[in-house]
Amino acid sequence: QSVLTQPPSASGTPGQRVIISCSGSFSNIGSETVNWYQQLPGTAPRLLIYSNNQRPSGVPDRFSGSKSGTSASLAISGLQSEDEAAYYCASWDDSLIAVVFGGGTQLTVL
Amino acid sequence: EVQLVESGGGLVQPGGSLRLSCAASGFTFSDHYMDWVRQAPGKGLEWIGRSRNKANSYNTDYAASVKGRFIVSRDNSENSFYLQMNSLEAEDTAVYYCARSAHDSSYYYFMDVWGKGTTVTVSS
């Protein structure tokens, strides 16, 4: 049972837009920023979005993040086969004094 | 090139201890928070602990699930980060990742560089 709640799975066809949600509480998303990580099969996670909506260099602008209240979203537009991966949201929790992750969303490109 | 390389994983019996290492290169090590994150087989990511940077006195934080059993430490002269794991249980079986944390202009932190991980198996 993760502190942040994500749907376990999502899917879309090539070219589609997919949105992955991440729900938390005031002590984490509500008062801190949200980061998103992508984990391709058999590899280490990599930073995809930081500070709610910022993309590190090298991340395509097809990926975007947003936050509202105690929830955040990751949007992937122009879905491609190489986007098939697990996606995790994360935030700092002021009450737990810890980094908290969502359970992860496995994205399938049909 | 910024790089993190973990080592020290292996097979250990329940109740045993293991020390993981993370060798950092390509950046000013003492300026950065460093984190350990693990992933049990077929499961999601779990943050374990953190060593803050020089500006924050290298203070440490831990997940409740490992507090009292695991200890994070760093050797800034060697650009190395460590995870001492004691009283290991089968549930600690996982790939352990070392990650560097950076911050934005408001000092919100994010893990921007990850190692490839080292595997720990706790079994008799």
Coordinates of N, CA and C in Angstrom, one line a residue:
Chain A
Q1 N 0.9 -1.2 0.0 CA 0.0 0.0 0.0 C 0.9 1.2 0.0
S2 N 1.0 1.8 -1.2 CA 1.8 3.0 -1.3 C 1.1 4.3 -0.8
V3 N 1.9 5.2 -0.4 CA 1.4 6.5 0.1 C 0.7 7.3 -1.0
L4 N 1.3 7.2 -2.2 CA 0.8 7.8 -3.4 C 0.1 6.8 -4.2
T5 N -1.1 7.1 -4.7 CA -1.9 6.1 -5.4 C -1.9 6.4 -6.9
Q6 N -1.5 5.3 -7.6 CA -1.5 5.4 -9.1 C -2.3 4.2 -9.6
P7 N -2.9 4.3 -10.8 CA -3.6 3.1 -11.4 C -2.5 2.1 -11.8
P8 N -2.7 0.8 -11.5 CA -1.7 -0.2 -11.8 C -1.3 -0.3 -13.3
S9 N -2.3 0.0 -14.2 CA -2.0 -0.1 -15.6 C -2.7 1.0 -16.4
A10 N -2.2 1.2 -17.6 CA -2.7 2.1 -18.6 C -2.3 1.6 -20.0
S11 N -3.1 2.0 -20.9 CA -2.7 1.5 -22.3 C -3.2 2.6 -23.3
G12 N -2.6 2.5 -24.5 CA -3.0 3.3 -25.6 C -2.4 2.8 -26.9
T13 N -2.9 3.3 -28.0 CA -2.4 3.0 -29.3 C -1.4 4.0 -29.8
P14 N -0.5 3.7 -30.7 CA 0.5 4.6 -31.1 C -0.2 5.9 -31.6
G15 N 0.4 7.1 -31.2 CA -0.2 8.4 -31.6 C -1.2 8.9 -30.6
Q16 N -1.7 8.1 -29.7 CA -2.7 8.5 -28.8 C -2.1 9.3 -27.7
R17 N -3.0 10.0 -26.9 CA -2.5 10.7 -25.6 C -3.0 9.9 -24.4
V18 N -2.1 9.6 -23.5 CA -2.4 8.9 -22.3 C -2.1 9.7 -21.1
I19 N -3.0 9.7 -20.1 CA -2.7 10.4 -18.8 C -2.7 9.4 -17.7
I20 N -1.6 9.5 -16.8 CA -1.5 8.7 -15.7 C -1.6 9.6 -14.4
S21 N -2.5 9.2 -13.5 CA -2.8 10.0 -12.3 C -2.0 9.6 -11.1
C22 N -1.8 10.5 -10.2 CA -1.1 10.2 -8.9 C -1.8 11.0 -7.8
S23 N -2.3 10.3 -6.9 CA -3.1 10.9 -5.8 C -2.4 10.8 -4.5
G24 N -2.3 11.9 -3.7 CA -1.7 11.9 -2.4 C -2.5 12.6 -1.4
S25 N -1.8 13.4 -0.5 CA -2.4 14.1 0.5 C -1.7 15.4 0.8
F26 N -2.2 16.2 1.8 CA -1.7 17.5 2.0 C -0.2 17.4 2.4
S27 N 0.2 16.3 3.1 CA 1.5 16.3 3.6 C 2.6 15.9 2.6
N28 N 2.1 15.5 1.4 CA 3.1 15.2 0.3 C 2.8 16.1 -0.9
I29 N 2.0 15.6 -1.8 CA 1.7 16.4 -3.0 C 1.1 17.7 -2.7
G30 N 0.3 17.8 -1.7 CA -0.4 19.1 -1.4 C 0.6 20.2 -0.9
S31 N 1.8 19.8 -0.5 CA 2.7 20.8 0.0 C 4.1 20.7 -0.6
E32 N 4.3 19.7 -1.4 CA 5.6 19.5 -2.0 C 5.5 19.3 -3.5
T33 N 6.6 19.2 -4.2 CA 6.5 19.0 -5.6 C 6.5 17.5 -6.0
V34 N 6.1 17.2 -7.2 CA 6.0 15.9 -7.7 C 7.0 15.6 -8.8
N35 N 7.6 14.4 -8.7 CA 8.6 14.0 -9.7 C 8.1 12.7 -10.3
W36 N 8.4 12.5 -11.6 CA 8.0 11.3 -12.3 C 9.2 10.6 -12.8
Y37 N 9.2 9.3 -12.7 CA 10.3 8.4 -13.2 C 9.8 7.4 -14.1
Q38 N 10.6 7.1 -15.1 CA 10.2 6.1 -16.1 C 11.2 4.9 -15.9
Q39 N 10.7 3.7 -15.9 CA 11.5 2.5 -15.8 C 11.2 1.6 -17.0
L40 N 12.1 1.6 -18.0 CA 12.0 0.6 -19.1 C 12.3 -0.8 -18.6
P41 N 11.8 -1.8 -19.2 CA 12.0 -3.2 -18.8 C 13.5 -3.5 -18.6
G42 N 13.8 -4.0 -17.4 CA 15.2 -4.5 -17.1 C 16.2 -3.4 -16.9
T43 N 15.7 -2.2 -16.8 CA 16.7 -1.1 -16.6 C 16.4 -0.3 -15.3
A44 N 17.3 0.6 -14.9 CA 17.1 1.4 -13.8 C 16.1 2.5 -14.1
P45 N 15.5 3.1 -13.1 CA 14.6 4.2 -13.3 C 15.4 5.4 -13.8
R46 N 14.7 6.3 -14.6 CA 15.3 7.6 -15.0 C 14.3 8.7 -14.7
L47 N 14.8 9.8 -14.4 CA 14.0 11.0 -14.1 C 13.3 11.5 -15.4
L48 N 12.0 11.6 -15.4 CA 11.2 12.0 -16.5 C 10.7 13.5 -16.4
I49 N 10.1 13.8 -15.2 CA 9.6 15.1 -14.9 C 10.0 15.4 -13.5
Y50 N 10.4 16.7 -13.2 CA 10.7 17.1 -11.9 C 10.0 18.4 -11.6
S51 N 9.8 18.7 -10.3 CA 9.2 19.9 -9.9 C 7.8 20.1 -10.6
N52 N 7.1 19.1 -10.6 CA 5.7 19.1 -11.2 C 5.6 19.0 -12.7
N53 N 6.4 19.9 -13.3 CA 6.2 20.0 -14.8 C 7.5 20.3 -15.6
Q54 N 8.6 20.1 -15.0 CA 9.9 20.4 -15.7 C 10.5 19.1 -16.3
R55 N 10.9 19.3 -17.5 CA 11.6 18.2 -18.2 C 13.1 18.3 -18.2
P56 N 13.8 17.2 -17.7 CA 15.3 17.3 -17.8 C 15.6 17.3 -19.3
S57 N 16.9 17.8 -19.6 CA 17.3 17.8 -21.0 C 17.3 16.3 -21.5
G58 N 16.9 16.2 -22.7 CA 16.8 14.8 -23.3 C 15.5 14.2 -23.3
V59 N 14.6 14.7 -22.4 CA 13.2 14.1 -22.4 C 12.4 14.8 -23.4
P60 N 11.8 14.0 -24.3 CA 10.9 14.6 -25.3 C 9.8 15.5 -24.8
D61 N 9.4 16.5 -25.5 CA 8.3 17.3 -25.0 C 6.9 16.6 -25.2
R62 N 6.9 15.4 -25.6 CA 5.7 14.6 -25.6 C 5.2 14.3 -24.2
F63 N 6.2 14.4 -23.2 CA 5.9 14.1 -21.8 C 5.7 15.4 -21.1
S64 N 4.6 15.5 -20.3 CA 4.3 16.7 -19.6 C 3.7 16.3 -18.2
G65 N 3.9 17.2 -17.2 CA 3.4 16.9 -15.9 C 2.6 18.1 -15.4
S66 N 1.7 17.8 -14.5 CA 0.9 18.9 -13.9 C 0.5 18.5 -12.5
K67 N 0.2 19.5 -11.7 CA -0.2 19.2 -10.3 C -1.4 20.2 -9.9
S68 N -2.3 19.6 -9.2 CA -3.4 20.4 -8.7 C -3.9 19.9 -7.4
G69 N -3.7 20.7 -6.3 CA -4.1 20.3 -5.0 C -3.3 19.1 -4.5
T70 N -3.9 18.0 -4.2 CA -3.2 16.8 -3.8 C -3.1 15.7 -4.8
S71 N -3.2 16.1 -6.1 CA -3.1 15.2 -7.2 C -2.2 15.7 -8.3
A72 N -1.6 14.8 -9.0 CA -0.7 15.1 -10.1 C -1.0 14.2 -11.3
S73 N -0.6 14.6 -12.4 CA -0.8 13.8 -13.6 C 0.4 13.9 -14.6
L74 N 0.7 12.8 -15.2 CA 1.7 12.7 -16.3 C 0.9 12.4 -17.6
A75 N 1.2 13.3 -18.6 CA 0.5 13.1 -19.9 C 1.6 12.7 -20.9
I76 N 1.3 11.8 -21.7 CA 2.2 11.3 -22.8 C 1.4 11.5 -24.1
S77 N 1.8 12.4 -24.9 CA 1.1 12.6 -26.2 C 1.9 11.9 -27.3
G78 N 1.3 11.6 -28.5 CA 1.9 11.0 -29.6 C 2.6 9.7 -29.1
L79 N 1.8 8.9 -28.5 CA 2.4 7.6 -27.9 C 3.2 6.8 -28.9
Q80 N 4.4 6.3 -28.4 CA 5.2 5.5 -29.2 C 5.5 4.2 -28.5
S81 N 5.9 3.2 -29.3 CA 6.1 1.8 -28.8 C 7.2 1.9 -27.7
E82 N 8.2 2.8 -27.8 CA 9.3 2.8 -26.9 C 8.9 3.4 -25.5
D83 N 7.6 3.9 -25.5 CA 7.1 4.5 -24.2 C 6.6 3.4 -23.3
E84 N 6.6 2.2 -23.8 CA 6.1 1.1 -23.0 C 7.0 0.8 -21.8
A85 N 6.6 1.1 -20.6 CA 7.4 1.1 -19.4 C 6.5 1.3 -18.2
A86 N 7.2 1.2 -17.0 CA 6.5 1.5 -15.8 C 6.8 3.0 -15.4
Y87 N 5.8 3.7 -14.9 CA 5.9 5.1 -14.5 C 5.6 5.2 -13.1
Y88 N 6.4 6.0 -12.4 CA 6.3 6.2 -10.9 C 6.2 7.6 -10.6
C89 N 5.3 8.0 -9.8 CA 5.3 9.4 -9.2 C 6.0 9.3 -7.8
A90 N 6.5 10.4 -7.4 CA 7.2 10.5 -6.1 C 7.1 11.9 -5.6
S91 N 7.2 12.0 -4.2 CA 7.1 13.3 -3.6 C 7.8 13.2 -2.2
W92 N 8.1 14.3 -1.6 CA 8.5 14.3 -0.2 C 7.3 14.3 0.7
D93 N 7.3 13.6 1.8 CA 6.2 13.7 2.7 C 6.7 14.3 4.0
D94 N 6.1 15.5 4.3 CA 6.5 16.3 5.5 C 6.2 15.6 6.8
S95 N 5.2 14.8 6.8 CA 4.8 14.1 8.1 C 5.7 12.8 8.3
L96 N 5.9 12.1 7.3 CA 6.7 10.9 7.4 C 8.2 11.2 7.4
I97 N 8.5 12.4 6.9 CA 9.9 12.8 6.7 C 10.6 11.7 5.9
A98 N 10.0 11.5 4.7 CA 10.5 10.5 3.8 C 10.1 10.8 2.4
V99 N 10.8 10.2 1.4 CA 10.4 10.2 0.0 C 9.3 9.1 -0.1
V100 N 8.2 9.4 -0.8 CA 7.2 8.4 -1.0 C 7.0 8.3 -2.5
F101 N 6.8 7.0 -2.9 CA 6.5 6.7 -4.3 C 5.1 6.2 -4.5
G102 N 4.6 6.4 -5.7 CA 3.4 5.7 -6.0 C 3.7 4.2 -6.4
G103 N 2.7 3.4 -6.5 CA 2.9 2.0 -6.7 C 3.4 1.7 -8.1
G104 N 3.3 2.7 -9.0 CA 3.7 2.5 -10.4 C 2.6 2.2 -11.3
T105 N 2.7 2.6 -12.5 CA 1.7 2.4 -13.6 C 2.4 1.7 -14.7
Q106 N 2.0 0.5 -15.1 CA 2.6 -0.1 -16.3 C 1.8 0.3 -17.5
L107 N 2.5 1.0 -18.4 CA 1.9 1.5 -19.6 C 2.2 0.5 -20.8
T108 N 1.1 0.1 -21.4 CA 1.2 -0.8 -22.6 C 0.8 -0.1 -23.8
V109 N 1.6 -0.2 -24.8 CA 1.3 0.4 -26.1 C 0.8 -0.7 -27.0
L110 N -0.5 -0.6 -27.4 CA -1.2 -1.7 -28.1 C -0.8 -1.7 -29.5
Chain B
E1 N 31.7 12.6 -17.2 CA 30.3 12.0 -17.2 C 29.9 11.7 -15.8
V2 N 28.7 12.1 -15.4 CA 28.2 11.8 -14.1 C 27.8 10.3 -14.1
Q3 N 28.3 9.6 -13.0 CA 28.1 8.2 -13.0 C 28.0 7.7 -11.5
L4 N 27.1 6.7 -11.3 CA 27.0 6.0 -10.0 C 27.1 4.5 -10.3
V5 N 27.9 3.9 -9.5 CA 28.1 2.4 -9.7 C 28.0 1.7 -8.3
E6 N 27.0 0.9 -8.2 CA 26.8 0.1 -7.0 C 27.5 -1.2 -7.0
S7 N 27.9 -1.6 -5.8 CA 28.5 -2.9 -5.6 C 28.2 -3.4 -4.2
G8 N 28.5 -4.7 -4.0 CA 28.4 -5.3 -2.7 C 27.2 -6.2 -2.5
G9 N 26.4 -6.3 -3.5 CA 25.2 -7.2 -3.4 C 25.6 -8.7 -3.4
G10 N 24.7 -9.5 -3.1 CA 24.9 -10.9 -3.1 C 23.9 -11.7 -2.3
L11 N 24.2 -12.9 -2.0 CA 23.4 -13.8 -1.2 C 23.8 -13.8 0.3
V12 N 22.8 -13.6 1.1 CA 23.1 -13.5 2.6 C 21.9 -14.2 3.3
Q13 N 22.3 -14.8 4.4 CA 21.3 -15.6 5.2 C 20.4 -14.6 6.0
P14 N 19.2 -15.1 6.3 CA 18.3 -14.3 7.2 C 19.1 -14.0 8.5
G15 N 18.9 -12.7 9.0 CA 19.6 -12.3 10.2 C 21.0 -11.8 9.9
G16 N 21.5 -12.0 8.7 CA 22.9 -11.5 8.4 C 22.9 -10.0 8.1
S17 N 24.2 -9.6 7.7 CA 24.4 -8.2 7.4 C 25.1 -8.1 6.1
L18 N 25.0 -7.0 5.4 CA 25.6 -6.7 4.2 C 25.9 -5.2 4.0
R19 N 26.9 -4.9 3.4 CA 27.2 -3.4 3.2 C 27.3 -3.2 1.7
L20 N 26.5 -2.3 1.2 CA 26.5 -1.9 -0.2 C 27.3 -0.6 -0.4
S21 N 27.9 -0.5 -1.5 CA 28.7 0.7 -1.8 C 28.2 1.3 -3.1
C22 N 28.4 2.6 -3.2 CA 28.0 3.4 -4.4 C 29.2 4.3 -4.7
A23 N 29.8 4.1 -5.8 CA 31.0 4.9 -6.2 C 30.4 6.0 -7.2
A24 N 30.7 7.3 -6.8 CA 30.2 8.4 -7.6 C 31.3 9.1 -8.3
S25 N 31.1 9.6 -9.5 CA 32.1 10.3 -10.3 C 31.4 11.3 -11.2
G26 N 32.2 12.3 -11.5 CA 31.7 13.3 -12.5 C 31.0 14.5 -11.9
F27 N 30.9 14.6 -10.6 CA 30.2 15.7 -10.0 C 30.8 16.0 -8.6
T28 N 30.5 17.1 -8.0 CA 31.0 17.5 -6.7 C 30.1 16.7 -5.7
F29 N 30.6 15.6 -5.2 CA 29.8 14.7 -4.3 C 29.2 15.4 -3.1
S30 N 30.0 16.2 -2.4 CA 29.6 16.7 -1.1 C 28.4 17.7 -1.3
D31 N 28.2 18.2 -2.5 CA 27.1 19.2 -2.8 C 25.7 18.5 -2.9
H32 N 25.7 17.2 -3.0 CA 24.5 16.5 -3.3 C 23.9 15.6 -2.2
Y33 N 22.6 15.6 -2.1 CA 21.9 14.6 -1.3 C 22.2 13.3 -2.1
M34 N 22.2 12.2 -1.4 CA 22.3 10.8 -2.0 C 21.3 9.9 -1.4
D35 N 20.7 9.1 -2.2 CA 19.6 8.2 -1.8 C 19.8 6.8 -2.1
W36 N 19.2 5.9 -1.3 CA 19.1 4.5 -1.7 C 17.6 4.2 -1.9
V37 N 17.3 3.5 -3.0 CA 16.0 3.1 -3.4 C 16.1 1.6 -3.7
R38 N 15.1 0.8 -3.3 CA 15.1 -0.6 -3.7 C 13.9 -1.0 -4.4
Q39 N 14.0 -2.2 -5.1 CA 12.8 -2.7 -5.9 C 12.8 -4.2 -5.7
A40 N 11.9 -4.7 -4.9 CA 11.7 -6.2 -4.8 C 11.2 -6.8 -6.1
P41 N 11.5 -8.1 -6.3 CA 11.1 -8.7 -7.5 C 9.7 -8.5 -7.9
G42 N 9.4 -7.9 -9.1 CA 8.1 -7.7 -9.6 C 7.3 -6.6 -8.9
K43 N 8.0 -5.9 -8.0 CA 7.3 -4.8 -7.3 C 7.8 -3.4 -7.7
G44 N 7.2 -2.4 -7.0 CA 7.5 -1.0 -7.3 C 8.8 -0.5 -6.6
L45 N 9.0 0.8 -6.7 CA 10.2 1.4 -6.1 C 9.8 1.7 -4.6
E46 N 10.8 1.5 -3.8 CA 10.7 1.9 -2.4 C 11.9 2.7 -1.9
W47 N 11.7 3.9 -1.5 CA 12.8 4.7 -0.9 C 13.2 4.1 0.4
I48 N 14.6 4.1 0.6 CA 15.1 3.5 1.9 C 15.6 4.6 2.8
G49 N 16.5 5.4 2.2 CA 17.1 6.4 3.1 C 18.0 7.4 2.3
R50 N 18.4 8.4 3.0 CA 19.1 9.5 2.3 C 20.1 10.1 3.3
S51 N 21.2 10.6 2.6 CA 22.2 11.4 3.3 C 22.1 12.8 2.6
R52 N 21.9 13.8 3.4 CA 21.8 15.1 2.9 C 23.2 15.6 2.6
N53 N 23.3 16.8 2.0 CA 24.6 17.3 1.6 C 25.3 18.1 2.7
K54 N 26.5 18.6 2.3 CA 27.3 19.4 3.2 C 26.6 20.5 3.9
A55 N 25.8 21.3 3.0 CA 25.1 22.4 3.5 C 24.0 22.0 4.6
N56 N 23.6 20.8 4.6 CA 22.7 20.3 5.5 C 23.3 19.3 6.5
S57 N 24.6 19.5 6.7 CA 25.3 18.7 7.7 C 25.3 17.2 7.5
Y58 N 25.1 16.8 6.3 CA 25.0 15.3 5.9 C 24.0 14.6 6.8
N59 N 23.0 15.3 7.3 CA 22.0 14.6 8.1 C 21.3 13.5 7.3
T60 N 20.8 12.5 8.0 CA 20.2 11.3 7.3 C 18.7 11.2 7.7
D61 N 18.0 10.6 6.7 CA 16.6 10.3 6.9 C 16.4 8.8 6.4
Y62 N 15.4 8.2 7.0 CA 15.1 6.8 6.7 C 13.6 6.5 6.6
A63 N 13.4 5.5 5.8 CA 12.0 4.9 5.7 C 11.7 4.2 7.0
A64 N 10.5 4.2 7.4 CA 10.1 3.5 8.7 C 10.4 2.0 8.6
S65 N 10.3 1.5 7.4 CA 10.5 0.0 7.2 C 11.9 -0.5 7.5
V66 N 12.8 0.4 7.5 CA 14.2 0.0 7.7 C 14.9 0.7 8.8
K67 N 14.3 1.7 9.4 CA 14.9 2.5 10.5 C 15.3 1.6 11.6
G68 N 16.5 1.7 12.1 CA 17.0 0.9 13.2 C 17.7 -0.3 12.7
R69 N 17.5 -0.7 11.4 CA 18.2 -1.9 10.9 C 19.3 -1.4 9.8
F70 N 18.9 -0.4 9.0 CA 19.8 0.0 8.0 C 20.4 1.4 8.3
I71 N 21.7 1.6 7.9 CA 22.4 2.8 8.1 C 23.0 3.3 6.8
V72 N 22.7 4.6 6.5 CA 23.3 5.2 5.3 C 24.5 6.0 5.8
S73 N 25.6 6.0 5.0 CA 26.7 6.9 5.3 C 27.4 7.2 4.1
R74 N 28.4 8.2 4.2 CA 29.1 8.6 3.0 C 30.5 8.9 3.4
D75 N 31.4 8.8 2.4 CA 32.8 9.1 2.6 C 33.1 10.2 1.5
N76 N 33.1 11.4 1.8 CA 33.2 12.4 0.8 C 34.6 12.5 0.2
S77 N 35.6 12.0 1.0 CA 37.0 12.0 0.4 C 37.1 10.9 -0.6
E78 N 36.3 9.9 -0.6 CA 36.3 8.8 -1.5 C 35.2 8.9 -2.6
N79 N 34.3 9.9 -2.4 CA 33.1 10.0 -3.3 C 32.3 8.7 -3.3
S80 N 32.1 8.2 -2.1 CA 31.4 7.0 -1.9 C 30.2 7.1 -1.0
F81 N 29.2 6.3 -1.2 CA 28.0 6.3 -0.5 C 27.7 4.9 -0.1
Y82 N 27.3 4.6 1.1 CA 27.1 3.3 1.6 C 25.8 3.0 2.2
L83 N 25.4 1.7 2.2 CA 24.2 1.3 2.9 C 24.6 0.0 3.7
Q84 N 24.6 0.2 5.0 CA 24.8 -1.0 5.9 C 23.5 -1.6 6.3
M85 N 23.3 -2.8 6.0 CA 22.1 -3.5 6.2 C 22.3 -4.6 7.2
N86 N 21.5 -4.5 8.3 CA 21.6 -5.5 9.4 C 20.3 -6.2 9.6
S87 N 20.4 -7.3 10.3 CA 19.2 -8.1 10.6 C 18.3 -8.3 9.4
L88 N 18.9 -8.8 8.3 CA 18.3 -8.9 7.0 C 17.2 -10.0 7.1
E89 N 16.1 -9.7 6.3 CA 14.9 -10.5 6.3 C 14.7 -10.9 4.8
A90 N 13.9 -11.9 4.6 CA 13.6 -12.3 3.2 C 13.0 -11.2 2.4
E91 N 12.2 -10.3 3.1 CA 11.5 -9.2 2.5 C 12.5 -8.1 2.0
D92 N 13.7 -8.2 2.4 CA 14.7 -7.2 2.0 C 15.4 -7.6 0.6
T93 N 15.0 -8.8 0.1 CA 15.4 -9.2 -1.2 C 15.0 -8.2 -2.3
A94 N 15.9 -7.6 -3.0 CA 15.6 -6.6 -3.9 C 16.8 -6.2 -4.7
V95 N 16.6 -5.4 -5.8 CA 17.6 -4.7 -6.4 C 17.7 -3.3 -5.7
Y96 N 18.9 -3.0 -5.3 CA 19.2 -1.7 -4.6 C 19.9 -0.7 -5.5
Y97 N 19.2 0.4 -5.6 CA 19.7 1.5 -6.5 C 20.2 2.7 -5.6
C98 N 21.3 3.2 -6.0 CA 21.9 4.4 -5.5 C 21.4 5.6 -6.4
A99 N 21.1 6.7 -5.9 CA 20.6 7.8 -6.7 C 21.2 9.1 -6.2
R100 N 21.5 10.0 -7.1 CA 21.9 11.4 -6.7 C 20.6 12.3 -6.7
S101 N 20.5 13.1 -5.7 CA 19.4 14.1 -5.7 C 19.9 15.5 -6.0
A102 N 19.2 16.2 -6.8 CA 19.5 17.6 -7.1 C 18.3 18.4 -6.6
H103 N 18.4 19.7 -6.7 CA 17.2 20.6 -6.3 C 17.0 21.6 -7.3
D104 N 15.7 22.1 -7.2 CA 15.3 23.2 -8.1 C 15.6 24.6 -7.3
S105 N 15.2 25.7 -7.9 CA 15.5 27.0 -7.3 C 14.8 27.2 -6.0
S106 N 13.8 26.4 -5.7 CA 13.1 26.5 -4.4 C 13.5 25.4 -3.4
Y107 N 14.6 24.7 -3.8 CA 15.1 23.6 -2.9 C 14.2 22.4 -2.7
Y108 N 13.4 22.1 -3.8 CA 12.7 20.9 -3.8 C 13.6 19.9 -4.5
Y109 N 13.7 18.7 -4.0 CA 14.7 17.7 -4.4 C 14.1 16.6 -5.3
F110 N 14.9 16.1 -6.2 CA 14.5 15.1 -7.1 C 15.7 14.2 -7.4
M111 N 15.5 12.9 -7.7 CA 16.6 12.0 -8.0 C 16.9 12.1 -9.5
D112 N 18.0 12.7 -9.8 CA 18.3 13.0 -11.2 C 19.3 12.0 -11.9
V113 N 20.0 11.3 -11.1 CA 21.0 10.3 -11.7 C 20.9 9.0 -10.8
W114 N 20.8 7.9 -11.5 CA 20.6 6.6 -10.9 C 21.7 5.7 -11.3
G115 N 22.1 4.8 -10.4 CA 23.0 3.7 -10.8 C 22.2 2.6 -11.4
K116 N 22.9 1.5 -11.9 CA 22.3 0.4 -12.5 C 21.7 -0.6 -11.5
G117 N 22.2 -0.5 -10.2 CA 21.6 -1.3 -9.2 C 22.5 -2.5 -8.9
T118 N 22.3 -3.1 -7.6 CA 23.0 -4.3 -7.2 C 22.0 -5.1 -6.5
T119 N 22.0 -6.4 -6.7 CA 21.0 -7.3 -6.3 C 21.4 -8.0 -4.9
V120 N 20.4 -7.9 -4.0 CA 20.6 -8.5 -2.7 C 19.5 -9.6 -2.6
T121 N 20.0 -10.8 -2.2 CA 19.1 -11.9 -2.0 C 19.3 -12.4 -0.6
V122 N 18.2 -12.4 0.2 CA 18.2 -12.9 1.6 C 17.5 -14.3 1.6
S123 N 18.3 -15.3 1.8 CA 17.7 -16.7 1.8 C 18.7 -17.6 2.5
S124 N 18.1 -18.7 3.0 CA 18.9 -19.7 3.7 C 19.2 -20.8 2.7

